[in-house]
């Protein structure tokens, strides 16, 4: 179907008299996909069993953590680079700079250009379709506003019934 968005009004916080502008905000539908969901999709595209795939993914995560905690970055070709970063406190004297100054550590991910989303992509496997969630919910014609998804509707109707954008003015 595509990635849904909703229209969110935002004002420029630097200007007191700013007029709100509407911005599309991507929406996540349903629950998060888990290991089982990802493994099932992979199973459908391979000759491996669901158990084999789950085992490989679990072992991959454990190996990734081992490498990161061992001080290395992990570069997965055509996927991206995992690395650690830290939130630290600065001190004036070099000798006062110790591991105690590290307050938090997080895992970063930098995607490879091969998987980075591209809204201008034209190839089917890389194209992301977006749709206006409000227009889809109000598709029955009860909406007073029009569809402004910016793309074609996946149902082939082009968002008709959403407020006259597709109506023929000549009859």
PDB file of C-alpha atoms in Angstrom:
ATOM      1  CA  UNK A   1       0.000   0.000   0.000  1.00  0.00           C
ATOM      2  CA  UNK A   2       2.632   2.577   0.985  1.00  0.00           C
ATOM      3  CA  UNK A   3       3.647   4.787   3.880  1.00  0.00           C
ATOM      4  CA  UNK A   4       0.866   6.849   5.456  1.00  0.00           C
ATOM      5  CA  UNK A   5       1.248  10.443   6.573  1.00  0.00           C
ATOM      6  CA  UNK A   6      -0.868  12.920   8.469  1.00  0.00           C
ATOM      7  CA  UNK A   7      -0.888  16.701   8.163  1.00  0.00           C
ATOM      8  CA  UNK A   8       0.541  18.455  11.214  1.00  0.00           C
ATOM      9  CA  UNK A   9       0.423  22.249  11.733  1.00  0.00           C
ATOM     10  CA  UNK A  10       3.663  23.755  13.066  1.00  0.00           C
ATOM     11  CA  UNK A  11       4.695  27.307  13.853  1.00  0.00           C
ATOM     12  CA  UNK A  12       8.220  28.667  13.718  1.00  0.00           C
ATOM     13  CA  UNK A  13       9.124  28.787  17.448  1.00  0.00           C
ATOM     14  CA  UNK A  14      11.529  31.668  16.784  1.00  0.00           C
ATOM     15  CA  UNK A  15       8.681  33.964  15.726  1.00  0.00           C
ATOM     16  CA  UNK A  16       5.850  34.823  18.118  1.00  0.00           C
ATOM     17  CA  UNK A  17       3.498  35.909  15.329  1.00  0.00           C
ATOM     18  CA  UNK A  18       4.307  32.983  13.038  1.00  0.00           C
ATOM     19  CA  UNK A  19       1.494  31.442  11.031  1.00  0.00           C
ATOM     20  CA  UNK A  20       1.218  27.672  11.281  1.00  0.00           C
ATOM     21  CA  UNK A  21       2.176  25.745   8.149  1.00  0.00           C
ATOM     22  CA  UNK A  22       1.116  22.162   7.518  1.00  0.00           C
ATOM     23  CA  UNK A  23       3.792  19.505   7.173  1.00  0.00           C
ATOM     24  CA  UNK A  24       3.385  15.818   6.298  1.00  0.00           C
ATOM     25  CA  UNK A  25       4.429  13.578   9.201  1.00  0.00           C
ATOM     26  CA  UNK A  26       4.958   9.864   8.557  1.00  0.00           C
ATOM     27  CA  UNK A  27       2.767   7.529  10.601  1.00  0.00           C
ATOM     28  CA  UNK A  28       3.570   4.018  11.781  1.00  0.00           C
ATOM     29  CA  UNK A  29       0.636   1.634  11.514  1.00  0.00           C
ATOM     30  CA  UNK A  30       0.040  -1.276  13.839  1.00  0.00           C
ATOM     31  CA  UNK A  31       2.577  -2.910  16.086  1.00  0.00           C
ATOM     32  CA  UNK A  32       6.312  -2.997  15.407  1.00  0.00           C
ATOM     33  CA  UNK A  33       7.568  -5.867  13.286  1.00  0.00           C
ATOM     34  CA  UNK A  34       9.522  -8.320  15.425  1.00  0.00           C
ATOM     35  CA  UNK A  35      12.100 -11.037  14.779  1.00  0.00           C
ATOM     36  CA  UNK A  36       9.355 -13.518  13.892  1.00  0.00           C
ATOM     37  CA  UNK A  37       7.872 -11.167  11.266  1.00  0.00           C
ATOM     38  CA  UNK A  38      11.221 -10.412   9.623  1.00  0.00           C
ATOM     39  CA  UNK A  39      12.253 -14.075   9.687  1.00  0.00           C
ATOM     40  CA  UNK A  40       8.950 -15.096   8.049  1.00  0.00           C
ATOM     41  CA  UNK A  41       9.454 -12.629   5.166  1.00  0.00           C
ATOM     42  CA  UNK A  42      13.003 -13.944   4.708  1.00  0.00           C
ATOM     43  CA  UNK A  43      11.774 -17.560   4.782  1.00  0.00           C
ATOM     44  CA  UNK A  44       9.342 -16.830   1.975  1.00  0.00           C
ATOM     45  CA  UNK A  45      12.250 -15.631  -0.194  1.00  0.00           C
ATOM     46  CA  UNK A  46      14.680 -18.478   0.524  1.00  0.00           C
ATOM     47  CA  UNK A  47      14.962 -22.221   1.015  1.00  0.00           C
ATOM     48  CA  UNK A  48      15.892 -21.868   4.696  1.00  0.00           C
ATOM     49  CA  UNK A  49      13.524 -22.777   7.509  1.00  0.00           C
ATOM     50  CA  UNK A  50      12.015 -20.243   9.879  1.00  0.00           C
ATOM     51  CA  UNK A  51      14.137 -21.679  12.705  1.00  0.00           C
ATOM     52  CA  UNK A  52      17.354 -21.396  10.681  1.00  0.00           C
ATOM     53  CA  UNK A  53      16.676 -17.753   9.866  1.00  0.00           C
ATOM     54  CA  UNK A  54      15.763 -16.861  13.458  1.00  0.00           C
ATOM     55  CA  UNK A  55      18.964 -18.512  14.645  1.00  0.00           C
ATOM     56  CA  UNK A  56      21.084 -16.590  12.116  1.00  0.00           C
ATOM     57  CA  UNK A  57      19.493 -13.245  13.056  1.00  0.00           C
ATOM     58  CA  UNK A  58      19.943 -13.918  16.784  1.00  0.00           C
ATOM     59  CA  UNK A  59      23.587 -14.903  16.255  1.00  0.00           C
ATOM     60  CA  UNK A  60      24.129 -11.822  14.068  1.00  0.00           C
ATOM     61  CA  UNK A  61      22.883  -9.507  16.822  1.00  0.00           C
ATOM     62  CA  UNK A  62      25.129 -11.201  19.402  1.00  0.00           C
ATOM     63  CA  UNK A  63      28.176 -10.971  17.089  1.00  0.00           C
ATOM     64  CA  UNK A  64      27.382  -7.320  16.298  1.00  0.00           C
ATOM     65  CA  UNK A  65      27.301  -6.485  20.012  1.00  0.00           C
ATOM     66  CA  UNK A  66      30.581  -8.379  20.608  1.00  0.00           C
ATOM     67  CA  UNK A  67      32.339  -6.405  17.853  1.00  0.00           C
ATOM     68  CA  UNK A  68      30.913  -3.041  18.948  1.00  0.00           C
ATOM     69  CA  UNK A  69      31.751  -3.619  22.610  1.00  0.00           C
ATOM     70  CA  UNK A  70      35.216  -4.682  21.473  1.00  0.00           C
ATOM     71  CA  UNK A  71      35.781  -1.187  20.055  1.00  0.00           C
ATOM     72  CA  UNK A  72      35.134  -1.857  16.376  1.00  0.00           C
ATOM     73  CA  UNK A  73      32.632  -0.405  13.936  1.00  0.00           C
ATOM     74  CA  UNK A  74      30.685  -2.980  11.950  1.00  0.00           C
ATOM     75  CA  UNK A  75      30.247  -2.323   8.228  1.00  0.00           C
ATOM     76  CA  UNK A  76      27.648  -4.550   6.548  1.00  0.00           C
ATOM     77  CA  UNK A  77      28.128  -4.113   2.787  1.00  0.00           C
ATOM     78  CA  UNK A  78      25.089  -2.633   1.024  1.00  0.00           C
ATOM     79  CA  UNK A  79      23.362  -2.143   4.394  1.00  0.00           C
ATOM     80  CA  UNK A  80      25.297   0.300   6.568  1.00  0.00           C
ATOM     81  CA  UNK A  81      27.713   0.908   9.415  1.00  0.00           C
ATOM     82  CA  UNK A  82      27.043   0.352  13.108  1.00  0.00           C
ATOM     83  CA  UNK A  83      29.203   2.227  15.611  1.00  0.00           C
ATOM     84  CA  UNK A  84      29.188   3.441  19.212  1.00  0.00           C
ATOM     85  CA  UNK A  85      29.094   7.035  20.425  1.00  0.00           C
ATOM     86  CA  UNK A  86      29.149   8.448  23.929  1.00  0.00           C
ATOM     87  CA  UNK A  87      27.721  11.373  25.861  1.00  0.00           C
ATOM     88  CA  UNK A  88      30.540  12.639  28.042  1.00  0.00           C
ATOM     89  CA  UNK A  89      31.453  15.358  30.517  1.00  0.00           C
ATOM     90  CA  UNK A  90      34.396  17.598  29.756  1.00  0.00           C
ATOM     91  CA  UNK A  91      37.061  18.450  32.323  1.00  0.00           C
ATOM     92  CA  UNK A  92      39.821  21.040  32.295  1.00  0.00           C
ATOM     93  CA  UNK A  93      42.752  18.775  33.221  1.00  0.00           C
ATOM     94  CA  UNK A  94      43.848  15.857  31.064  1.00  0.00           C
ATOM     95  CA  UNK A  95      44.475  13.647  34.112  1.00  0.00           C
ATOM     96  CA  UNK A  96      40.858  14.204  35.261  1.00  0.00           C
ATOM     97  CA  UNK A  97      39.527  12.809  31.991  1.00  0.00           C
ATOM     98  CA  UNK A  98      38.626   9.203  32.817  1.00  0.00           C
ATOM     99  CA  UNK A  99      36.041   6.589  31.913  1.00  0.00           C
ATOM    100  CA  UNK A 100      33.878   8.021  34.719  1.00  0.00           C
ATOM    101  CA  UNK A 101      33.263  11.005  32.425  1.00  0.00           C
ATOM    102  CA  UNK A 102      31.334   8.762  30.021  1.00  0.00           C
ATOM    103  CA  UNK A 103      27.679   9.195  30.990  1.00  0.00           C
ATOM    104  CA  UNK A 104      25.865   7.297  28.243  1.00  0.00           C
ATOM    105  CA  UNK A 105      26.684   5.161  25.214  1.00  0.00           C
ATOM    106  CA  UNK A 106      24.450   4.558  22.225  1.00  0.00           C
ATOM    107  CA  UNK A 107      24.614   2.487  19.065  1.00  0.00           C
ATOM    108  CA  UNK A 108      24.506   4.511  15.847  1.00  0.00           C
ATOM    109  CA  UNK A 109      23.528   3.284  12.408  1.00  0.00           C
ATOM    110  CA  UNK A 110      24.544   5.020   9.186  1.00  0.00           C
ATOM    111  CA  UNK A 111      22.699   3.454   6.255  1.00  0.00           C
ATOM    112  CA  UNK A 112      24.471   2.645   3.018  1.00  0.00           C
ATOM    113  CA  UNK A 113      23.440   4.676   0.003  1.00  0.00           C
ATOM    114  CA  UNK A 114      21.979   1.463  -1.456  1.00  0.00           C
ATOM    115  CA  UNK A 115      19.222   1.325   1.194  1.00  0.00           C
ATOM    116  CA  UNK A 116      18.800   5.022   1.975  1.00  0.00           C
ATOM    117  CA  UNK A 117      15.234   6.048   1.069  1.00  0.00           C
ATOM    118  CA  UNK A 118      14.916   8.132  -2.091  1.00  0.00           C
ATOM    119  CA  UNK A 119      11.587   9.868  -2.684  1.00  0.00           C
ATOM    120  CA  UNK A 120      12.522  10.456  -6.332  1.00  0.00           C
ATOM    121  CA  UNK A 121      13.295   6.779  -7.081  1.00  0.00           C
ATOM    122  CA  UNK A 122      11.643   5.366 -10.168  1.00  0.00           C
ATOM    123  CA  UNK A 123      12.526   1.670  -9.861  1.00  0.00           C
ATOM    124  CA  UNK A 124       9.649  -0.347  -8.401  1.00  0.00           C
ATOM    125  CA  UNK A 125      11.666  -2.026  -5.653  1.00  0.00           C
ATOM    126  CA  UNK A 126      13.095   1.270  -4.417  1.00  0.00           C
ATOM    127  CA  UNK A 127      10.056   3.529  -4.791  1.00  0.00           C
ATOM    128  CA  UNK A 128       8.198   4.612  -1.655  1.00  0.00           C
ATOM    129  CA  UNK A 129       4.553   5.477  -2.138  1.00  0.00           C
ATOM    130  CA  UNK A 130       2.956   7.873   0.338  1.00  0.00           C
ATOM    131  CA  UNK A 131      -0.726   8.341   1.041  1.00  0.00           C
ATOM    132  CA  UNK A 132      -2.754  10.809   3.067  1.00  0.00           C
ATOM    133  CA  UNK A 133      -4.216   8.879   5.999  1.00  0.00           C
ATOM    134  CA  UNK A 134      -7.032  11.394   6.507  1.00  0.00           C
ATOM    135  CA  UNK A 135      -8.053  11.185   2.846  1.00  0.00           C
ATOM    136  CA  UNK A 136      -8.089   7.385   3.037  1.00  0.00           C
ATOM    137  CA  UNK A 137     -10.240   7.397   6.182  1.00  0.00           C
ATOM    138  CA  UNK A 138     -12.645   9.935   4.639  1.00  0.00           C
ATOM    139  CA  UNK A 139     -12.715   8.206   1.243  1.00  0.00           C
ATOM    140  CA  UNK A 140     -16.472   7.676   1.503  1.00  0.00           C
ATOM    141  CA  UNK A 141     -17.050  11.319   0.438  1.00  0.00           C
ATOM    142  CA  UNK A 142     -17.757  12.756   3.889  1.00  0.00           C
ATOM    143  CA  UNK A 143     -14.525  14.761   3.908  1.00  0.00           C
ATOM    144  CA  UNK A 144     -14.691  18.499   3.385  1.00  0.00           C
ATOM    145  CA  UNK A 145     -11.018  18.683   2.378  1.00  0.00           C
ATOM    146  CA  UNK A 146      -9.285  17.232  -0.630  1.00  0.00           C
ATOM    147  CA  UNK A 147      -6.646  14.584  -0.968  1.00  0.00           C
ATOM    148  CA  UNK A 148      -3.182  16.028  -1.236  1.00  0.00           C
ATOM    149  CA  UNK A 149      -1.073  12.913  -1.052  1.00  0.00           C
ATOM    150  CA  UNK A 150       1.170  14.129  -3.838  1.00  0.00           C
ATOM    151  CA  UNK A 151       1.126  10.707  -5.452  1.00  0.00           C
ATOM    152  CA  UNK A 152      -1.260   8.333  -7.055  1.00  0.00           C
ATOM    153  CA  UNK A 153      -3.685   6.354  -5.006  1.00  0.00           C
ATOM    154  CA  UNK A 154      -2.934   2.660  -4.814  1.00  0.00           C
ATOM    155  CA  UNK A 155      -6.577   1.809  -5.462  1.00  0.00           C
ATOM    156  CA  UNK A 156      -6.543   3.332  -8.948  1.00  0.00           C
ATOM    157  CA  UNK A 157      -9.156   5.963  -8.095  1.00  0.00           C
ATOM    158  CA  UNK A 158      -6.697   8.835  -7.698  1.00  0.00           C
ATOM    159  CA  UNK A 159      -8.241   9.911  -4.397  1.00  0.00           C
ATOM    160  CA  UNK A 160     -11.677  10.629  -5.869  1.00  0.00           C
ATOM    161  CA  UNK A 161     -14.499  11.557  -3.531  1.00  0.00           C
ATOM    162  CA  UNK A 162     -12.136  13.585  -1.402  1.00  0.00           C
ATOM    163  CA  UNK A 163     -13.309  17.073  -2.250  1.00  0.00           C
ATOM    164  CA  UNK A 164     -13.519  17.706  -5.950  1.00  0.00           C
ATOM    165  CA  UNK A 165      -9.929  17.478  -7.174  1.00  0.00           C
ATOM    166  CA  UNK A 166     -10.902  14.835  -9.722  1.00  0.00           C
ATOM    167  CA  UNK A 167     -14.317  16.188 -10.644  1.00  0.00           C
ATOM    168  CA  UNK A 168     -14.931  17.172 -14.259  1.00  0.00           C
ATOM    169  CA  UNK A 169     -15.990  20.862 -14.285  1.00  0.00           C
ATOM    170  CA  UNK A 170     -17.685  20.377 -17.682  1.00  0.00           C
ATOM    171  CA  UNK A 171     -20.148  17.829 -16.457  1.00  0.00           C
TER     172      UNK A 171
END
